[in-house]
PDB file of C-alpha atoms in Angstrom:
ATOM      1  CA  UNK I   1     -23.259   4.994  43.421  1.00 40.00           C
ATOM      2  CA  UNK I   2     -20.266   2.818  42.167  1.00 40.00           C
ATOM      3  CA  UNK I   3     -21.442  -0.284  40.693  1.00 43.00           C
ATOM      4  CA  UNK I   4     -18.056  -2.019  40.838  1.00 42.00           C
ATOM      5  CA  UNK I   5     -16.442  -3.730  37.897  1.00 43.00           C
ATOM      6  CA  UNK I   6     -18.894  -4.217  35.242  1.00 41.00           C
ATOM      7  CA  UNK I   7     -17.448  -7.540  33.767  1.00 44.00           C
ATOM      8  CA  UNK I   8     -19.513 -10.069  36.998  1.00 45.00           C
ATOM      9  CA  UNK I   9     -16.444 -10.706  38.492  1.00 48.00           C
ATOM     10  CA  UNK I  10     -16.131  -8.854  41.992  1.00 49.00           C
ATOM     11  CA  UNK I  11     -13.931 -11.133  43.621  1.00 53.00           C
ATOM     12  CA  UNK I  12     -16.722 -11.624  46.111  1.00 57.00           C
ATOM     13  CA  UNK I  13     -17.343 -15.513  47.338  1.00 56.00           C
ATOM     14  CA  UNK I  14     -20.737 -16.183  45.971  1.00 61.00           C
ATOM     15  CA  UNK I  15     -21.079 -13.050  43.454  1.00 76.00           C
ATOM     16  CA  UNK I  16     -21.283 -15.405  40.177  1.00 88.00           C
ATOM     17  CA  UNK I  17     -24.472 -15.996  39.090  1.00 93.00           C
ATOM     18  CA  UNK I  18     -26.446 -19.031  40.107  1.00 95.00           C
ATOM     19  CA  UNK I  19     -28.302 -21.158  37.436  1.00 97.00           C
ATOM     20  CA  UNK I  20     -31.709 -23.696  37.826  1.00 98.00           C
ATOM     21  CA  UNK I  21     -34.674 -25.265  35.922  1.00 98.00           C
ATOM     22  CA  UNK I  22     -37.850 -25.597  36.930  1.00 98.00           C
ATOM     23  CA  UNK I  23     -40.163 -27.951  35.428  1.00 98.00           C
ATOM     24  CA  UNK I  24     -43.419 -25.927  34.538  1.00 98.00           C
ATOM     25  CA  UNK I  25     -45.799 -28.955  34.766  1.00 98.00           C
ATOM     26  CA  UNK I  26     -44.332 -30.535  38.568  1.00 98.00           C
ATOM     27  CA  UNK I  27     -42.497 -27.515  40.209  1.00 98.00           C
ATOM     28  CA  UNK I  28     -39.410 -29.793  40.155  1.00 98.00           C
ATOM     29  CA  UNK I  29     -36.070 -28.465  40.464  1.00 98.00           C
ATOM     30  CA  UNK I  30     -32.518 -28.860  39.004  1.00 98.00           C
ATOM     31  CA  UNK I  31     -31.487 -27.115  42.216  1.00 96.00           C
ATOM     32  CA  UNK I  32     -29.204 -23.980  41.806  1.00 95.00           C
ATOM     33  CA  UNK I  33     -25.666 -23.932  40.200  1.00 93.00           C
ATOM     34  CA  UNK I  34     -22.958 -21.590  40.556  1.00 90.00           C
ATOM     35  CA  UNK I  35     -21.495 -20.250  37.439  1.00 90.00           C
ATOM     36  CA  UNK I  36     -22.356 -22.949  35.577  1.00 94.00           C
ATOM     37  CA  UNK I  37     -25.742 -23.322  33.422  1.00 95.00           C
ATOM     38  CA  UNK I  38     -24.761 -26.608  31.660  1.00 97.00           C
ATOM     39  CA  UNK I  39     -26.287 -28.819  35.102  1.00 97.00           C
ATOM     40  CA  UNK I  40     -29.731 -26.878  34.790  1.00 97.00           C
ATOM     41  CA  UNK I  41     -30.074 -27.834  30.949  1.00 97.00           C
ATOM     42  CA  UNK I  42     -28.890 -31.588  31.589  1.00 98.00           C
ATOM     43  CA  UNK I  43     -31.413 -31.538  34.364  1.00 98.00           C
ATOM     44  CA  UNK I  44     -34.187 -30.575  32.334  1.00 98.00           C
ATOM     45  CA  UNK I  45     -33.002 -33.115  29.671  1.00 98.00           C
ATOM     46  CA  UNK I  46     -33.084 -36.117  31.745  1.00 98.00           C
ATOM     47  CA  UNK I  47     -36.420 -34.865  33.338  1.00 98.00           C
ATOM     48  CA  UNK I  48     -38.053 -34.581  30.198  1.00 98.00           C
ATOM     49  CA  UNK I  49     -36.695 -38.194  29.716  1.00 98.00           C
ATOM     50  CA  UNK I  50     -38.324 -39.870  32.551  1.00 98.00           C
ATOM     51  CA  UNK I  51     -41.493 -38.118  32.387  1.00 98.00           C
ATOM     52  CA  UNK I  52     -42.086 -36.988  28.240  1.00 98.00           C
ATOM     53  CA  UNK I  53     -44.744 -35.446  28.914  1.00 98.00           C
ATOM     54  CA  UNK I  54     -43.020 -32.832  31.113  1.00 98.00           C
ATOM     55  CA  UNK I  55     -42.130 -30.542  27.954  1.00 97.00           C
ATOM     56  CA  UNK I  56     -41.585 -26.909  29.214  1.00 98.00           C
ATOM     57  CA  UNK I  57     -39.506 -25.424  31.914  1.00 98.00           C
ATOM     58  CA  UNK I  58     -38.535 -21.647  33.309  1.00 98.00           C
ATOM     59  CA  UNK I  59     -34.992 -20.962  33.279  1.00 97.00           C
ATOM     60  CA  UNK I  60     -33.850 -19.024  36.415  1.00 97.00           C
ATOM     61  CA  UNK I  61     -30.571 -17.228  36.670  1.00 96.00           C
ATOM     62  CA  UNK I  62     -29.864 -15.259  39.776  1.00 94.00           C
ATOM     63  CA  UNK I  63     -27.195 -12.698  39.686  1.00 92.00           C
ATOM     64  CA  UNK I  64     -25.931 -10.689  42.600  1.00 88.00           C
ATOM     65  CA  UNK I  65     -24.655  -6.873  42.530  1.00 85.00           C
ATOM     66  CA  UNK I  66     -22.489  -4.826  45.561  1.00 82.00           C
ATOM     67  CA  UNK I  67     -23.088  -1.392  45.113  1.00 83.00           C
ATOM     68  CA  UNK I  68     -21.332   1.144  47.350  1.00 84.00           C
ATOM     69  CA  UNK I  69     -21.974   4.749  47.804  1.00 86.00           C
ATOM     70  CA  UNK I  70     -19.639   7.108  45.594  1.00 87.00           C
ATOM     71  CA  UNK I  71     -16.867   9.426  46.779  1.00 86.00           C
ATOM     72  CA  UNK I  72     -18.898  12.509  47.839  1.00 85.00           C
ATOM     73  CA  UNK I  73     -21.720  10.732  48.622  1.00 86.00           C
ATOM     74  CA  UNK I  74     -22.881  11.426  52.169  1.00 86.00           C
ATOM     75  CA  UNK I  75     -23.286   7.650  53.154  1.00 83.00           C
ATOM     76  CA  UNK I  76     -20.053   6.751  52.330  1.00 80.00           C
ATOM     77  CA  UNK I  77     -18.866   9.223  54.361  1.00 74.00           C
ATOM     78  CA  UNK I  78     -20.943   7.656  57.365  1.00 74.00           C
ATOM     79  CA  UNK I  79     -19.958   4.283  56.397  1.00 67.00           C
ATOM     80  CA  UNK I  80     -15.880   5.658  56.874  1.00 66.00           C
ATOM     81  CA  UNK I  81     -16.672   6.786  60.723  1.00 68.00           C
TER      82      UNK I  81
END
């Protein structure tokens, strides 16, 4: 299988990764981000400000992959026809 470029970028619409905090003591959200962490952390930080005892939260990052069969490979040979 061919993985693609190994460096993220596959020059796909949506293929960055997607970032969000989640409060561990509500289930609140920062909502996802593309590419961008920073609005997850700020989240968390103002979150923690309006309710201090809301201390702990998971950090979620998403990432997508496209993998297509190699040359040889009898699927991609299907997926040609």
């Amino acid at each position: 299988m061919d993985a693609g470029p190994r460096n993220g970028r596959s020059g796909h619409p949506g293929a960055e990764p997607m970032y969000e905090s989640e409060c561990t003591s509500c289930g609140e959200s920062s909502g996802a981000t593309d590419n961008e962490q920073l609005p997850a952390e700020v989240w968390a930080l103002k979150h923690t400000g309006a309710h201090p005892d809301h201390r702990t939260y998971r950090a979620i990052m998403t990432s997508f992959w496209r993998v297509s069969p190699a040359h040889g490979n009898p699927y991609r040979d299907l997926e040609a026809q």
